[in-house]
PDB file of C-alpha atoms in Angstrom:
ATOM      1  CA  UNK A   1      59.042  35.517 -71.640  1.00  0.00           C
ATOM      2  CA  UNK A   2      61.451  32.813 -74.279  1.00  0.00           C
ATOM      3  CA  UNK A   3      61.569  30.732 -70.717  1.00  0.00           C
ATOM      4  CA  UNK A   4      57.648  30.950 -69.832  1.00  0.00           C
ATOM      5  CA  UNK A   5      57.189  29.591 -73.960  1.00  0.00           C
ATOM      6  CA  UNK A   6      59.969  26.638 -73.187  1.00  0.00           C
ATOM      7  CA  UNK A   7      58.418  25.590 -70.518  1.00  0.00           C
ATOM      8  CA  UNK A   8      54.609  25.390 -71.812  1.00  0.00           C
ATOM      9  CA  UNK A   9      55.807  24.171 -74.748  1.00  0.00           C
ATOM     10  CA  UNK A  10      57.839  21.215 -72.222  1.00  0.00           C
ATOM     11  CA  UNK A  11      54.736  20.459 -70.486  1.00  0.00           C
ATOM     12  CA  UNK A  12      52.511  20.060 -73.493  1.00  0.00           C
ATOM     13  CA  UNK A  13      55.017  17.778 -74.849  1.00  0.00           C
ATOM     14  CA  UNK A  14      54.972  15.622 -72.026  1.00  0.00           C
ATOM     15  CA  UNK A  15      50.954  15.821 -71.551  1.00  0.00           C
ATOM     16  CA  UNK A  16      51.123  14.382 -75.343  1.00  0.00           C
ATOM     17  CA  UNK A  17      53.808  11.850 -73.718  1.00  0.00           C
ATOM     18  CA  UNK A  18      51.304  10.824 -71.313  1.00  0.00           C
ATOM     19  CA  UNK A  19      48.148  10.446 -73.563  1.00  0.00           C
ATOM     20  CA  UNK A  20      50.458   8.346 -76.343  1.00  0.00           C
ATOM     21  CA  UNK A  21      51.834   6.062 -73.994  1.00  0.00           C
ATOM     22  CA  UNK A  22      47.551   5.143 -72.803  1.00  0.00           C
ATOM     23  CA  UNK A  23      46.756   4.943 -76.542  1.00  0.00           C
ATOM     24  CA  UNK A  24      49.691   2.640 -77.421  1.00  0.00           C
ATOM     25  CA  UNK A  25      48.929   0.050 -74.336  1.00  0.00           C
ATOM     26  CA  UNK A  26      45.462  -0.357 -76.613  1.00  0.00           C
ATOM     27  CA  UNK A  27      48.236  -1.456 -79.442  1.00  0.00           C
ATOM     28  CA  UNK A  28      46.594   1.660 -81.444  1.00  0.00           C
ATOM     29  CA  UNK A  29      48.433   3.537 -83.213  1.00  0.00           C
ATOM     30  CA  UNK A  30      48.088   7.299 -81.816  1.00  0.00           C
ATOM     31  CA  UNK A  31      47.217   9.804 -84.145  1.00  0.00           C
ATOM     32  CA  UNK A  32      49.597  12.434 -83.558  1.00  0.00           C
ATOM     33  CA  UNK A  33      50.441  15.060 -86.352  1.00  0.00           C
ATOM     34  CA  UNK A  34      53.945  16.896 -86.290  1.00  0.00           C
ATOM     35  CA  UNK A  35      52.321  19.101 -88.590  1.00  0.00           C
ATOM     36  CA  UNK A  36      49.802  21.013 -86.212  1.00  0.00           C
ATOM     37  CA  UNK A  37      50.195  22.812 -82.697  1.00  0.00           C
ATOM     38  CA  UNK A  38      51.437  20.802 -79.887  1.00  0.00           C
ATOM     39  CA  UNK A  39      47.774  22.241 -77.912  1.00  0.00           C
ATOM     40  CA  UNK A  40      45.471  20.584 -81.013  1.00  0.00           C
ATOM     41  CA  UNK A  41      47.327  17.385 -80.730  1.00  0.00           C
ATOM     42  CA  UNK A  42      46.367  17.162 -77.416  1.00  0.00           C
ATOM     43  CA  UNK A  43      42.912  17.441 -78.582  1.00  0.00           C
ATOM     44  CA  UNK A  44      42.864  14.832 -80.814  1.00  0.00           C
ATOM     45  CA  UNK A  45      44.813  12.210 -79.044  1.00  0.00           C
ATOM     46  CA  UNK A  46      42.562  12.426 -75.872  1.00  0.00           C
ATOM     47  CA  UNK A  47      39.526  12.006 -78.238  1.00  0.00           C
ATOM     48  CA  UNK A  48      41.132   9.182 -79.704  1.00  0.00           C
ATOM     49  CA  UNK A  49      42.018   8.040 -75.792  1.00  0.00           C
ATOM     50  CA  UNK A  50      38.342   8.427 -74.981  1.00  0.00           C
ATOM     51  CA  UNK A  51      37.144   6.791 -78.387  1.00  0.00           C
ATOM     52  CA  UNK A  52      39.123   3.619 -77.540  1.00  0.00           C
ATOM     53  CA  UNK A  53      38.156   3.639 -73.947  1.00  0.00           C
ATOM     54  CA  UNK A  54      34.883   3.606 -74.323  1.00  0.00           C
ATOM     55  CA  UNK A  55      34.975   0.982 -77.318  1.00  0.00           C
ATOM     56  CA  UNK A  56      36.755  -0.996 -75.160  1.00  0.00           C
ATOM     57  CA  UNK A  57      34.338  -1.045 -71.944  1.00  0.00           C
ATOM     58  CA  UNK A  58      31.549  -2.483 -74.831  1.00  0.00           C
ATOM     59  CA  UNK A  59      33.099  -5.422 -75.542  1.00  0.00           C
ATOM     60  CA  UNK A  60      34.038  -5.847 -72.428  1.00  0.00           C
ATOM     61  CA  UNK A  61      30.859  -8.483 -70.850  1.00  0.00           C
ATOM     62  CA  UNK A  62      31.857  -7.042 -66.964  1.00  0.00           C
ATOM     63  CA  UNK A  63      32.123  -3.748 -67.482  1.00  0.00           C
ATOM     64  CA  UNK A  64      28.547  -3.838 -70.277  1.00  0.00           C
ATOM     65  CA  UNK A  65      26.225  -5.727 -68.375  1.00  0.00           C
ATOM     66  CA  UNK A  66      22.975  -6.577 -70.634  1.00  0.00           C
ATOM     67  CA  UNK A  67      20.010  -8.500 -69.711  1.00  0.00           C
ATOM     68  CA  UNK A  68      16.812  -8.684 -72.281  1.00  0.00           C
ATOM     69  CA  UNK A  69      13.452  -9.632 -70.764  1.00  0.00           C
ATOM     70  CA  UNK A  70      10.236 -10.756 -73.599  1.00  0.00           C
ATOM     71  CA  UNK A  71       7.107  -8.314 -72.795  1.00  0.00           C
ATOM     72  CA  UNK A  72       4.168  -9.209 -74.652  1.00  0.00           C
ATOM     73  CA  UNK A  73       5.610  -8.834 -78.107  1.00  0.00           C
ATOM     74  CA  UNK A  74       8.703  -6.692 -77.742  1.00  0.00           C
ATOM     75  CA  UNK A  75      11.728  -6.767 -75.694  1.00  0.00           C
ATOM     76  CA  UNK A  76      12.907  -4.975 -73.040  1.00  0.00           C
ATOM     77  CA  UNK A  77      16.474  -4.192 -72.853  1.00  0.00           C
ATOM     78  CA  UNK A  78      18.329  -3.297 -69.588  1.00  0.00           C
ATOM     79  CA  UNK A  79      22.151  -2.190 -70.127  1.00  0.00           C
ATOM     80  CA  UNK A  80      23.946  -1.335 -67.029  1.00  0.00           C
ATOM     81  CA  UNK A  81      27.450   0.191 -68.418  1.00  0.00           C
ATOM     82  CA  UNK A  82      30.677   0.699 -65.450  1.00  0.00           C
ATOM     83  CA  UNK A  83      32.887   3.643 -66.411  1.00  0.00           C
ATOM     84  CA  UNK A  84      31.373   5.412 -68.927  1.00  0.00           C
ATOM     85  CA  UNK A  85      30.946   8.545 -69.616  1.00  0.00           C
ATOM     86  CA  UNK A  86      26.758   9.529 -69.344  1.00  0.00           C
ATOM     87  CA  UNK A  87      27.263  11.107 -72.430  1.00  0.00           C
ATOM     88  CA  UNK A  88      27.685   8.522 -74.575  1.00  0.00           C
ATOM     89  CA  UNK A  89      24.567   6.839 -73.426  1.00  0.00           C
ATOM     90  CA  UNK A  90      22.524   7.593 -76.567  1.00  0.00           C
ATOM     91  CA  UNK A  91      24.938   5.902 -79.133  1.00  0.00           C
ATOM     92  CA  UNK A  92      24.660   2.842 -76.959  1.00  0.00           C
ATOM     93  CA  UNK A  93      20.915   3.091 -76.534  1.00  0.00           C
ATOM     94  CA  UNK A  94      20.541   3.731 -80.393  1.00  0.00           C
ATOM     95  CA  UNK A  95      22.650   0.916 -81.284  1.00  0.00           C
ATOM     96  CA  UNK A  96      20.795  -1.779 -78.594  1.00  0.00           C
ATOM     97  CA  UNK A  97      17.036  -0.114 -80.501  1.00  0.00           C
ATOM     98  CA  UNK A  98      18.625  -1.283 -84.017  1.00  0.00           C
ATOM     99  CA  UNK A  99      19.873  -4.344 -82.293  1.00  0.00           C
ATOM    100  CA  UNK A 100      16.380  -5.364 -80.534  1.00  0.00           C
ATOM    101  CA  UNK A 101      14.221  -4.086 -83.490  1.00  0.00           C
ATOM    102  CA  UNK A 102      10.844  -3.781 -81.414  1.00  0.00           C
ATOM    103  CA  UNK A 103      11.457  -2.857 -77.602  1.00  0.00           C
ATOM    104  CA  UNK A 104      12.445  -0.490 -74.967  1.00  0.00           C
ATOM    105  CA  UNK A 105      16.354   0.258 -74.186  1.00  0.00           C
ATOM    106  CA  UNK A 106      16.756   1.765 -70.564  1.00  0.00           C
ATOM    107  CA  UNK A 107      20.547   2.278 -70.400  1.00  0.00           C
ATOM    108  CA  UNK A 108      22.443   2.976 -67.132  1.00  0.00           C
ATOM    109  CA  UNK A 109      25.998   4.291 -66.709  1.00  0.00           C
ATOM    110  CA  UNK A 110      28.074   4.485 -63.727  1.00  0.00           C
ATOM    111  CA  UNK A 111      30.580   7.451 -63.830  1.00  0.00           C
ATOM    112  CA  UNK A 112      33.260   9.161 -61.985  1.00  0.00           C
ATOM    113  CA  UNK A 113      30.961   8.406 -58.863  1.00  0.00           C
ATOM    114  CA  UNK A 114      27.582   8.974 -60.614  1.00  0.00           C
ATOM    115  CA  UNK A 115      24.567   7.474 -62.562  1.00  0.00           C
ATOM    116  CA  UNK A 116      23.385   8.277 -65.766  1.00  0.00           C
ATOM    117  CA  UNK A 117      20.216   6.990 -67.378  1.00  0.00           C
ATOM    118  CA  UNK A 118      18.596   6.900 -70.865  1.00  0.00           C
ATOM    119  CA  UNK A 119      15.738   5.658 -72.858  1.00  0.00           C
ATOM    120  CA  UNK A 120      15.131   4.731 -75.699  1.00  0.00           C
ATOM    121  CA  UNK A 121      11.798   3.347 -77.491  1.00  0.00           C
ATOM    122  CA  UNK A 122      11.712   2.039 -80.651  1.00  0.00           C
ATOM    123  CA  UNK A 123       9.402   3.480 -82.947  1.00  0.00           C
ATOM    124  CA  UNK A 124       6.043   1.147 -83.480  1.00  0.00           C
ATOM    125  CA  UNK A 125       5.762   1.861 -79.109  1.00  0.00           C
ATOM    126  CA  UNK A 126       5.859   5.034 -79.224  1.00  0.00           C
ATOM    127  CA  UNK A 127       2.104   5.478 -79.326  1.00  0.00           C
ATOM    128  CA  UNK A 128       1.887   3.460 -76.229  1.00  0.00           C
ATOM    129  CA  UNK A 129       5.087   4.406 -73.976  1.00  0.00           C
ATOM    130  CA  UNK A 130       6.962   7.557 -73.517  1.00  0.00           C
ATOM    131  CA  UNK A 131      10.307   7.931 -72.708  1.00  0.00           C
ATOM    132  CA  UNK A 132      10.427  11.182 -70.941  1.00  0.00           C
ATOM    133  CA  UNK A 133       8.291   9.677 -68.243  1.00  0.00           C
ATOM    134  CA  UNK A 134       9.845   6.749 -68.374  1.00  0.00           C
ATOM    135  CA  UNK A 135      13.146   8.163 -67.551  1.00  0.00           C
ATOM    136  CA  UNK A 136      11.639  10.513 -64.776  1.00  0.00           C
ATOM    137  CA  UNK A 137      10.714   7.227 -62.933  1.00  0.00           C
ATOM    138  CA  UNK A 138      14.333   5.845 -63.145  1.00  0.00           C
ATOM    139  CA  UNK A 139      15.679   9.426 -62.402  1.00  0.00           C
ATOM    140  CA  UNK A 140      13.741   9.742 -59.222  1.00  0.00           C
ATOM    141  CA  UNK A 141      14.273   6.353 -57.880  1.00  0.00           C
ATOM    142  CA  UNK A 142      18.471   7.368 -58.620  1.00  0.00           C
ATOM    143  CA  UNK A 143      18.476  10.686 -56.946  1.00  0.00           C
ATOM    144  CA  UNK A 144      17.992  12.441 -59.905  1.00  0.00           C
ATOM    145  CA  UNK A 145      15.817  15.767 -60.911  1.00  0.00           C
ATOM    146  CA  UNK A 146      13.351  14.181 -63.246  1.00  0.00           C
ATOM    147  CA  UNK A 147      15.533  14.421 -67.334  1.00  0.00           C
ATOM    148  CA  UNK A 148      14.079  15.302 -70.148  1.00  0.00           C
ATOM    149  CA  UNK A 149      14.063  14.331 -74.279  1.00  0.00           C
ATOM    150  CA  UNK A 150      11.907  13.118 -76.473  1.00  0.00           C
ATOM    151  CA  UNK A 151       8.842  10.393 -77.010  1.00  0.00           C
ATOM    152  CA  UNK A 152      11.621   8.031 -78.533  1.00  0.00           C
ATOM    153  CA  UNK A 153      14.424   9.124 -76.260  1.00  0.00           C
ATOM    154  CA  UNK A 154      15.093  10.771 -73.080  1.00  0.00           C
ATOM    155  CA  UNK A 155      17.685  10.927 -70.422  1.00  0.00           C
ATOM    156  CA  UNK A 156      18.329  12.436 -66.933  1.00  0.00           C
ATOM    157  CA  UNK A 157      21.031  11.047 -64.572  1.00  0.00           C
ATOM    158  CA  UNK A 158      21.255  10.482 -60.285  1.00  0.00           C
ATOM    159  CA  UNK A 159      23.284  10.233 -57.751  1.00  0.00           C
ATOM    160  CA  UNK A 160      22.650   6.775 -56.348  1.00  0.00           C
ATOM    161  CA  UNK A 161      24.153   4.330 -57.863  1.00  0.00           C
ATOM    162  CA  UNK A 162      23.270   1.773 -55.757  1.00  0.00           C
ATOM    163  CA  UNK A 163      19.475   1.689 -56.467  1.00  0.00           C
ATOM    164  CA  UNK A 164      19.836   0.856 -60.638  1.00  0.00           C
ATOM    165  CA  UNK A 165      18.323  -1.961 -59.969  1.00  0.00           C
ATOM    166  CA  UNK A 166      15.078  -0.779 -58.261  1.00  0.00           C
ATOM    167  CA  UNK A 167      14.792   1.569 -60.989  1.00  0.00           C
ATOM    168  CA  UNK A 168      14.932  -0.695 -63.491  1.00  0.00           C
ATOM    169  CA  UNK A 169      11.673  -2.909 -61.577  1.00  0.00           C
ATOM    170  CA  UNK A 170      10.015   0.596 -61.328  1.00  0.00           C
ATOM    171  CA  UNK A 171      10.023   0.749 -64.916  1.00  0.00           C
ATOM    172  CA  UNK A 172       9.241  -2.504 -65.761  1.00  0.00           C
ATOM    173  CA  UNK A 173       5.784  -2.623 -63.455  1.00  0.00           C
ATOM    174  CA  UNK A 174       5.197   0.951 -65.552  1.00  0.00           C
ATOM    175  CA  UNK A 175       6.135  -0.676 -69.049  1.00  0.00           C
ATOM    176  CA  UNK A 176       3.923  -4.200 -68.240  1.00  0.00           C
TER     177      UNK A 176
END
């Protein structure tokens, strides 16, 4: 039983190994506390690992892909994002709604072999476009099974990856 402890507490240990060594190749320092259980640490240091990741694809121009288009008064905002986890999609579309001030965000990711999509609409269209159908046109056109959300957001995801951009031009004949 003292063994079977030694060795999970060995292999934790080296899983917290592992996830400093990725966090320190960032040149961030990892934030690991001697104070709390080996399994917690762990936790935190692959949130930290996924925080940095995922900060890091933004600012990266190949790997966050944007392209605004003028429509009548507004712009619309496609954001194709490689590597990234679907569910992050609604901080990026919420910061791109603050960043365009009047438009529509349509956000893709590409994950792990998968697409997600989201929506987002900025308040003043709202009255006019909807973002739940909105993202049931994408999701169709990406394999999906239609999404769901909100007037001002909505999100579903797919299974072709290959066809973002025909979504995208289905949703732009919809939104002009």
């Amino acid at each position: 039983l003292h063994k079977d402890k030694d060795i999970k507490e060995k292999n934790l240990k080296d899983q917290i190994d592992v996830v400093i060594n990725k966090i320190s190749t960032y040149k961030v320092k990892p934030n690991y506390n001697k104070d709390i259980e080996l399994s917690e640490n762990i936790k935190i240091l692959n949130k930290q690992l996924d925080k940095i990741k995922i900060q890091n694809i933004i600012k990266d121009k190949n790997k966050n892909v944007i392209k605004d288009k003028k429509i009548k008064t507004f712009t619309l905002r496609q954001q194709v994002l490689f590597d990234f986890p679907p569910k992050e999609l609604r901080n990026i579309v919420d910061q791109s709604k603050k960043d365009i001030k009047k438009g529509i965000v349509v956000g893709f990711s590409i994950f792990e072999g998968k697409v997600g999509v989201a929506v987002g609409i900025t308040n003043e269209l709202t009255k006019i476009y909807d973002a739940v159908a909105l993202v049931k046109i994408a999701s169709e056109v990406l394999g999906g099974k239609g999404g769901g959300g909100r007037k001002d957001f909505a999100q579903a995801g797919g299974s072709n990856k290959d066809k973002i951009e025909e979504a995208f031009k289905n949703l732009s004949k919809e939104i002009n």
